[in-house]
CSV table of C-alpha atoms in Angstrom, one decimal:
chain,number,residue,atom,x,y,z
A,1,UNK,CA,0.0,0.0,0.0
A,2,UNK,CA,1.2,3.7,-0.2
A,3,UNK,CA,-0.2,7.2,-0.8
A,4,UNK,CA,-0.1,6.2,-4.9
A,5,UNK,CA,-3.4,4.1,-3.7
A,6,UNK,CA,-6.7,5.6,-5.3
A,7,UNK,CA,-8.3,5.3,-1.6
A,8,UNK,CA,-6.2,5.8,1.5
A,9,UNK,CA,-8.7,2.8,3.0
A,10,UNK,CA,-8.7,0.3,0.2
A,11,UNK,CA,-6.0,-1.7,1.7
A,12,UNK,CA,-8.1,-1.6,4.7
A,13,UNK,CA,-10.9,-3.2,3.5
A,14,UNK,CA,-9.0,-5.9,1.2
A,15,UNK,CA,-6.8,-7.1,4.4
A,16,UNK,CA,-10.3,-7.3,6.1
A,17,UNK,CA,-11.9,-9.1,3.5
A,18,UNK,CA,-9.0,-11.5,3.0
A,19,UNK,CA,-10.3,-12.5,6.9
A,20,UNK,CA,-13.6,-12.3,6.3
A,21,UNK,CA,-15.6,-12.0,2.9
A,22,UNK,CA,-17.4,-8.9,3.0
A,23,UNK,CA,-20.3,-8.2,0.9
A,24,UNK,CA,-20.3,-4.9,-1.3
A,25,UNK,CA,-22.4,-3.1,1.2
A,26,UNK,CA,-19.6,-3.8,4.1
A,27,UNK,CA,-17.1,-3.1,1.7
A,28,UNK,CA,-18.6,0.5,1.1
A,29,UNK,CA,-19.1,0.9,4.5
A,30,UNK,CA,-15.2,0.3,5.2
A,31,UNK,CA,-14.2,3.1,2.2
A,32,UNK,CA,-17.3,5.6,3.5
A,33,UNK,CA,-15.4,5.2,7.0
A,34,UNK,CA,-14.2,9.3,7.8
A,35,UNK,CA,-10.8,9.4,8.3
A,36,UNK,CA,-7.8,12.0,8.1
A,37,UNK,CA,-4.0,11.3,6.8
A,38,UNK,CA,-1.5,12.4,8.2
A,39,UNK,CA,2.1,12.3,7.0
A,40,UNK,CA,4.2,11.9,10.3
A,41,UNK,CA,8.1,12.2,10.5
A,42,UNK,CA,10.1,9.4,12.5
A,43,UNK,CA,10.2,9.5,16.5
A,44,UNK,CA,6.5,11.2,16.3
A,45,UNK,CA,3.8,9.5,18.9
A,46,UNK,CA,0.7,8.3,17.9
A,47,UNK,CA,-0.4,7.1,20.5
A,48,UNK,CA,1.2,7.6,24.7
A,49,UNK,CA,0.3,5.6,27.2
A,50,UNK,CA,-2.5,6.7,29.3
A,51,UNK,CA,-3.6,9.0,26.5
A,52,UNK,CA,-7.4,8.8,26.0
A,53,UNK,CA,-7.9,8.4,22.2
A,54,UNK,CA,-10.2,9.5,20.4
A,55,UNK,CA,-9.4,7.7,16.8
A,56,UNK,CA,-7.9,4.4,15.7
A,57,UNK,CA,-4.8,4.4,13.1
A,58,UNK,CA,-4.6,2.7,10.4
A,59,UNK,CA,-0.9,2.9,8.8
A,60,UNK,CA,-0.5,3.6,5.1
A,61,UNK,CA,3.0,3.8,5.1
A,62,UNK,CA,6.0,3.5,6.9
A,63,UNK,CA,6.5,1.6,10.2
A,64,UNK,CA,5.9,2.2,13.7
A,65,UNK,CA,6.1,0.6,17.0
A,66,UNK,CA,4.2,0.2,19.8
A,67,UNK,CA,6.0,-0.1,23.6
A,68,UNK,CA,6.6,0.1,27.0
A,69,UNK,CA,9.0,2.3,28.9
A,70,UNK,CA,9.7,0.8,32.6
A,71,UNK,CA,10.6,2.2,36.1
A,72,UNK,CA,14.6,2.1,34.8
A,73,UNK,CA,14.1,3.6,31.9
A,74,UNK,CA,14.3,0.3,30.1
A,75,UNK,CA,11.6,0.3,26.5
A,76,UNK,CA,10.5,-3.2,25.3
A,77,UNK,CA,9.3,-3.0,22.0
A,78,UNK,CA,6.2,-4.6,21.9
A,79,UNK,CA,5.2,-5.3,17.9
A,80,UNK,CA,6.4,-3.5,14.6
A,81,UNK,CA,3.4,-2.5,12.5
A,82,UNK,CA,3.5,-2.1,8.9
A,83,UNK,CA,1.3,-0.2,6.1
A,84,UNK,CA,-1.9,-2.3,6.5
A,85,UNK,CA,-1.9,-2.9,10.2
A,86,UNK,CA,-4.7,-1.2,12.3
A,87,UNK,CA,-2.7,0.0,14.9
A,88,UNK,CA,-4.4,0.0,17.9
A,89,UNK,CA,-7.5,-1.5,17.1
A,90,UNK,CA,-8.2,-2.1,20.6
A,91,UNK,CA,-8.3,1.7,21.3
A,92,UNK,CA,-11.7,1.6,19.8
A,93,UNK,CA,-13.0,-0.2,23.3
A,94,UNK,CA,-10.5,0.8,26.0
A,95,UNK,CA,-11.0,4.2,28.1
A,96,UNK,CA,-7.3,4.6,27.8
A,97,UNK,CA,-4.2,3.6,26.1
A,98,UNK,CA,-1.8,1.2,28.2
A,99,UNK,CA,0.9,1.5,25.9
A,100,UNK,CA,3.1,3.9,23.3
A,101,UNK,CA,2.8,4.2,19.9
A,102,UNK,CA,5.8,5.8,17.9
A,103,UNK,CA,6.3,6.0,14.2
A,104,UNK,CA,9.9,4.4,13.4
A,105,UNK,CA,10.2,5.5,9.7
A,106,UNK,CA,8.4,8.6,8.4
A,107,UNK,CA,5.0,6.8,8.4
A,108,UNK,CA,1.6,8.1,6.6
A,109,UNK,CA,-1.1,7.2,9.1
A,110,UNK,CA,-5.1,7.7,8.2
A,111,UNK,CA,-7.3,8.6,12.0
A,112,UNK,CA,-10.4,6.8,12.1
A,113,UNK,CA,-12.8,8.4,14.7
A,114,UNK,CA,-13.1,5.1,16.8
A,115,UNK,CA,-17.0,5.6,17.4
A,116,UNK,CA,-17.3,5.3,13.3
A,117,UNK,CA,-15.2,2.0,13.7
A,118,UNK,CA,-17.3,0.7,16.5
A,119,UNK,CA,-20.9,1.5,14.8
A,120,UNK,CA,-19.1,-0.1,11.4
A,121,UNK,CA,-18.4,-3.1,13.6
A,122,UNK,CA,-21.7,-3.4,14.9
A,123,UNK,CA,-23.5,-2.8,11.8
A,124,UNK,CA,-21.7,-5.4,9.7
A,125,UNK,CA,-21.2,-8.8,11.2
A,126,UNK,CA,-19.0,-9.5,8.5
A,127,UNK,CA,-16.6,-6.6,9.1
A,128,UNK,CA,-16.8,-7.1,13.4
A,129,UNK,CA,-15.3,-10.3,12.8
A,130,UNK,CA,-13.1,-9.7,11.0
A,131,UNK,CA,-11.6,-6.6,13.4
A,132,UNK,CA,-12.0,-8.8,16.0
A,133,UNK,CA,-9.5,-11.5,13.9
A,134,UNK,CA,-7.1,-9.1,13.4
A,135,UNK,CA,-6.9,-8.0,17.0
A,136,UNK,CA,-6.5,-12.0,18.1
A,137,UNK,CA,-4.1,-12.3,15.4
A,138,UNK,CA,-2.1,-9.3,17.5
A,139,UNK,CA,-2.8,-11.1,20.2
A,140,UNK,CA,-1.0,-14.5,18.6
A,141,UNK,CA,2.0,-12.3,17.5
A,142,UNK,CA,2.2,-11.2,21.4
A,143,UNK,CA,2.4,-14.7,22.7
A,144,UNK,CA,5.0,-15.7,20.2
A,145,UNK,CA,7.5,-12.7,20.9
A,146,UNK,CA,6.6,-14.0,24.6
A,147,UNK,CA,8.0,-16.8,24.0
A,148,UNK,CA,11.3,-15.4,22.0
A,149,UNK,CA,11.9,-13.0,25.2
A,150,UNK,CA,11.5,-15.3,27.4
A,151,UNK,CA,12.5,-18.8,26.3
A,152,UNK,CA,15.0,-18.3,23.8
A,153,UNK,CA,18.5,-17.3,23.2
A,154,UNK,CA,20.0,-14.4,21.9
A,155,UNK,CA,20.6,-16.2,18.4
A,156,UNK,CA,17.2,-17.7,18.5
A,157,UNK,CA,15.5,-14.4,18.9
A,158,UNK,CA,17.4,-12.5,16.5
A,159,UNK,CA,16.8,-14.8,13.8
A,160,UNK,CA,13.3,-15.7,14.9
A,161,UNK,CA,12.4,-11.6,14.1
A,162,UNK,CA,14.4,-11.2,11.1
A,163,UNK,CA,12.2,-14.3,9.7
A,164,UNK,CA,9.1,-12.6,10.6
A,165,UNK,CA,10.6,-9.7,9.8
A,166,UNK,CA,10.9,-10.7,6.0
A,167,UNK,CA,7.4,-12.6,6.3
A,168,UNK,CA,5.6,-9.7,6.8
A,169,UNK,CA,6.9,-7.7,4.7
A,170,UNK,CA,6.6,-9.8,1.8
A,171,UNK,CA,2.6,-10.1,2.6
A,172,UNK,CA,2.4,-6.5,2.1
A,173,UNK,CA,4.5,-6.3,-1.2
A,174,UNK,CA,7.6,-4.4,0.4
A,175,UNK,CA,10.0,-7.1,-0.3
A,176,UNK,CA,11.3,-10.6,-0.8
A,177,UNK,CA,11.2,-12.8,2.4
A,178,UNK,CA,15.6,-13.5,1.4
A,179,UNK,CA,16.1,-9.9,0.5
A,180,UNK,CA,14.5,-6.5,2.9
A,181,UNK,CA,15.5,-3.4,4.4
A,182,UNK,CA,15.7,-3.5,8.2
A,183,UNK,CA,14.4,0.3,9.3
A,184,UNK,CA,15.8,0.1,12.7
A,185,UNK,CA,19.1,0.5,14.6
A,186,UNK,CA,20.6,-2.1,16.7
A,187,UNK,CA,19.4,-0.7,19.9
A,188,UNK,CA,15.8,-0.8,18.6
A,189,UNK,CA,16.5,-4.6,17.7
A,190,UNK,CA,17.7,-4.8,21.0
A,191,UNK,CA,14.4,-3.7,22.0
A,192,UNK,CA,12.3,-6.4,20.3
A,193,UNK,CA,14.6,-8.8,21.6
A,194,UNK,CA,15.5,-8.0,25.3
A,195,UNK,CA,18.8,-7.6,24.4
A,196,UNK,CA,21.3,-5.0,24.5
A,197,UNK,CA,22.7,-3.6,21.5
A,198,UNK,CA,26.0,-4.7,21.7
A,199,UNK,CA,24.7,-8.0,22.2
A,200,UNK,CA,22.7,-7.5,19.1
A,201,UNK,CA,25.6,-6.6,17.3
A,202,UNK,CA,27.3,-9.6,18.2
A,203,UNK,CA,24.7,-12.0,17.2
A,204,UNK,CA,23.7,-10.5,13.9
A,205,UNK,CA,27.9,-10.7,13.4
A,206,UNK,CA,27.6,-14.8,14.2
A,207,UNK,CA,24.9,-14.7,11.8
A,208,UNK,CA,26.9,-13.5,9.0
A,209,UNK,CA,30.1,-15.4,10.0
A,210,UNK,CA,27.4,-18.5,10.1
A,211,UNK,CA,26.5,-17.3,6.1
A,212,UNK,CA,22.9,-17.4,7.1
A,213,UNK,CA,22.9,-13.6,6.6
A,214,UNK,CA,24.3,-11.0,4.5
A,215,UNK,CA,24.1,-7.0,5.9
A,216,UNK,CA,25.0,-4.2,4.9
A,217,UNK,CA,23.7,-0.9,7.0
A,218,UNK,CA,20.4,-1.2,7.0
A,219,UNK,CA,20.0,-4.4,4.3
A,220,UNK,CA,19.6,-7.9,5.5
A,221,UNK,CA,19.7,-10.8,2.6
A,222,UNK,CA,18.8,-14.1,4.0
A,223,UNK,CA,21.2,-16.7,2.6
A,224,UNK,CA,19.9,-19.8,3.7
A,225,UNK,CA,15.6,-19.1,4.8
A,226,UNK,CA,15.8,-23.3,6.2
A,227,UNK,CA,18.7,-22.7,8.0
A,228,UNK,CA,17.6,-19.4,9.6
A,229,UNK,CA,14.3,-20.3,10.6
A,230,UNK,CA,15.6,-23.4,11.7
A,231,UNK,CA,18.2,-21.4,13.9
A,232,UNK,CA,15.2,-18.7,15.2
A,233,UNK,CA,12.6,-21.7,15.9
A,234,UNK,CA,10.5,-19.9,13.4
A,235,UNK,CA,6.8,-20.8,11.4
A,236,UNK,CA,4.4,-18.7,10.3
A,237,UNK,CA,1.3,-20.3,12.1
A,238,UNK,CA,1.2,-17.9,14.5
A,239,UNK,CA,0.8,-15.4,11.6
A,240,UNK,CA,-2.5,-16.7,10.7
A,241,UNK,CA,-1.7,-15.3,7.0
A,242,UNK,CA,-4.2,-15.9,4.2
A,243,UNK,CA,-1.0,-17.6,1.9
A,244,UNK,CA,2.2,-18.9,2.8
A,245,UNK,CA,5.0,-16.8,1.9
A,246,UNK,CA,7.4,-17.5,-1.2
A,247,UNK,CA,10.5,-18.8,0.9
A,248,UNK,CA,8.5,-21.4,2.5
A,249,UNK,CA,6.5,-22.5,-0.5
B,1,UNK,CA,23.1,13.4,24.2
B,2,UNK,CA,26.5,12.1,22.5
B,3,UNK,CA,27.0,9.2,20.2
B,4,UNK,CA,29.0,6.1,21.8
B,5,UNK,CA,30.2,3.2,20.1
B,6,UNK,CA,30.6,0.1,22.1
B,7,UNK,CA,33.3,-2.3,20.5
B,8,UNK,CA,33.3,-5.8,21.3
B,9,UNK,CA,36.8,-7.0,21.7
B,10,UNK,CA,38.3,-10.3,22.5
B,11,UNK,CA,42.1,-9.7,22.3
B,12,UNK,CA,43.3,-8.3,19.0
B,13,UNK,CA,39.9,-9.0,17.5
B,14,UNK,CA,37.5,-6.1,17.3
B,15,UNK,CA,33.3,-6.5,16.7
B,16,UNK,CA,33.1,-3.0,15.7
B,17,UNK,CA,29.8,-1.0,16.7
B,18,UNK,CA,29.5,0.5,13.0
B,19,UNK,CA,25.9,2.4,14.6
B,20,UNK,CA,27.0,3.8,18.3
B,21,UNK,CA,24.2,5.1,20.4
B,22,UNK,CA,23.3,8.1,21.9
B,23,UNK,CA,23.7,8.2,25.1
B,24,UNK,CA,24.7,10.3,28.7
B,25,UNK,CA,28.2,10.0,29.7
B,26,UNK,CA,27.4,9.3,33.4
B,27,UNK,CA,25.0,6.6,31.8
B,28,UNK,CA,28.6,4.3,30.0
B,29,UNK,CA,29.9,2.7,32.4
B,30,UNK,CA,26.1,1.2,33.5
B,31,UNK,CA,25.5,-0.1,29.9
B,32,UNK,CA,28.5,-1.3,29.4
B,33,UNK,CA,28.2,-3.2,32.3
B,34,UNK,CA,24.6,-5.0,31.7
B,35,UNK,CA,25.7,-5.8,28.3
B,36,UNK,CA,29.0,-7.4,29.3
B,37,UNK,CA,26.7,-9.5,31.9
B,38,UNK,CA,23.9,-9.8,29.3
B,39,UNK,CA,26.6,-11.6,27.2
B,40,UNK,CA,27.7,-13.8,29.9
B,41,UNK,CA,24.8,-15.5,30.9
B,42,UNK,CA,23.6,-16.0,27.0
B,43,UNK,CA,27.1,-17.5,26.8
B,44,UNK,CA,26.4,-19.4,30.6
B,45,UNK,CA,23.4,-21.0,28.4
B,46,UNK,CA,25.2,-22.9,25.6
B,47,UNK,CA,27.9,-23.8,28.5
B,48,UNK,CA,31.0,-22.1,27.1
B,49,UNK,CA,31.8,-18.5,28.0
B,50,UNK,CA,35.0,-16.8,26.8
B,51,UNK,CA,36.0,-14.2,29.8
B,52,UNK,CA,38.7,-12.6,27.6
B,53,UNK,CA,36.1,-10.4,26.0
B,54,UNK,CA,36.1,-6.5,26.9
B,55,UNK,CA,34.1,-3.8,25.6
B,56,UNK,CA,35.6,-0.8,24.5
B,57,UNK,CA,33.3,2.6,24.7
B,58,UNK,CA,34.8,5.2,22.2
B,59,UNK,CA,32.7,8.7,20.9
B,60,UNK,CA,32.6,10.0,17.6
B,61,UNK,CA,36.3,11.4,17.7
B,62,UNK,CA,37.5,7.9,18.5
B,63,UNK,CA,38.8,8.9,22.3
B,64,UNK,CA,38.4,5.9,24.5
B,65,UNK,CA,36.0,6.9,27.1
B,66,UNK,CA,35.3,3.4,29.2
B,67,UNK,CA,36.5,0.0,28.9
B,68,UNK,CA,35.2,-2.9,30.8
B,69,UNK,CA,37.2,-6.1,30.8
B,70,UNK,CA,34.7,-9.0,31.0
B,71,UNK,CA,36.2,-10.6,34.3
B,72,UNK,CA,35.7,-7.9,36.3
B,73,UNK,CA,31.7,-8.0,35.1
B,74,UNK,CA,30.8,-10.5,37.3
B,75,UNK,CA,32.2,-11.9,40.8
B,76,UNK,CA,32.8,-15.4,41.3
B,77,UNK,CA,32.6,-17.2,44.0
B,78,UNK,CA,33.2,-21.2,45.5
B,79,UNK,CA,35.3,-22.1,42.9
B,80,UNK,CA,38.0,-23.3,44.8
């Protein structure tokens, strides 16, 4: 998707039709949805904890990322989101964000009152459902990075999210699952991963020496997909995507 | 806030910290620390852990401004 799109919300309604067929009516109603875009330059919030919101984003372009700061100072990055994601979907219900949203790349972001949302969700089955599907599907992406915090190693981590990485952004057309730019620093890797960056450093460097990956700056070529999915535990179940990526075809 | 560059070393080899973060001075010598320990117990996992390691904190101009050798990271204690 980007701003090239004839309808800032067309992606919208195709990723929620690709959960749930809509009929033409629903599918109206998800283009007729108001909404404002907003171009927003990298390190801007969306969303801040405990901030009462009063629309729901739905990214365009770009990335963004939503987290948690802790008592020390410490962030954990809590999911990457990606033109197509809903961002905070669950905004729409909650009286109060419990968590940060910060653009990570210059991002183009359309607002979606939430009250239009919720009176499109009640007034088409159809497109409840499938909202309610993508928010479990966050939830399934939240258990799995569980998981790579807090059973796995650094290796396994770091490969685990350059495979999802690469996954994802192959769904959206943004690049080939062996060959994607990485728009984020080591530190913000180290973030994902519970890691610090100079142990992030030192794990994407065994990668390399490994010849499972290939980077340079910001560029990650996956040389062997088996070999680094088999070294990050990673499958795409958890995804819950419509089709299986090209790499694991 | 300045930009640090944390190099990995173990002996003559350097893992060079090509990105650096920015960071408060008065803030080195505690990151240095949690990532020499963070380090040490990934390596305490897979039952090998090479203590020769230090890491080297150098700004932008290249000045050394911390190094932390990885056995004085952590105390050890009933070995003997």
């Amino acid at each position: 998707m980007s701003s090239r799109d004839p309808h800032p919300l067309t992606a919208f309604a195709q990723r929620l039709g690709s959960r749930v067929p809509l009929s033409e009516p629903a599918s109206a109603a998800v283009l007729a949805l108001p909404h404002s875009v907003r171009v927003m330059p990298a390190g801007e919030h969306i969303v801040r904890e405990r901030d009462r919101p009063s629309h729901c984003c739905l990214m365009l372009s770009g990335f963004s990322y939503r987290h948690k700061i802790v008592a020390n100072g410490g962030r954990q990055i809590l999911a990457i989101h990606m033109a197509g994601d809903m961002v905070d979907l669950q905004n729409t219900f909650f009286a109060s964000s419990d968590h940060n949203v910060q653009t990570l790349t210059q991002c183009e972001v359309a607002f979606i009152p939430r009250t239009s949302l919720e009176e499109l969700a009640f007034s088409f089955s159809s497109v409840g459902k499938a909202m309610w599907l993508e928010t479990l599907i966050d939830g399934s992406i939240f258990r799995e990075w569980i998981a790579n915090v807090g059973r796995r190693n650094a290796k396994q981590r770091i490969a685990h999210f350059l495979c999802e990485f690469a996954v994802r952004l192959e769904a959206i057309g943004l690049g080939e699952t062996c060959n994607y730019e990485l728009p984020m620093t080591q530190e913000q890797i180290g973030d994902v991963v519970g890691l610090t960056s100079v142990h992030v450093n030192r794990t994407l460097m065994a990668l390399d020496r490994e010849g499972l990956t290939e980077r340079t700056r910001r560029s990650v070529i996956i040389l062997d997909w088996q070999q680094l999915a088999r070294a990050g535990d990673f499958n795409t179940h958890y995804l819950h995507m419509p089709e299986q990526p090209s790499a694991l075809a | 806030m300045p930009k640090m560059f944390f190099h990995l070393c173990d002996h003559s080899d350097y893992l060079l910290d090509q990105q650096g973060s920015n960071l408060d001075l008065a803030d080195v010598p505690r990151r240095t620390l949690r990532a020499a320990r963070e380090i040490i117990a990934d390596d305490c996992l897979s039952g090998h852990v090479n203590m020769g390691y230090s890491i080297e904190v150098r700004d932008e101009g290249g000045k050394n401004i911390h190094t932390l050798f990885f056995k004085d990271a952590i105390e050890f204690v009933g070995l003997e």
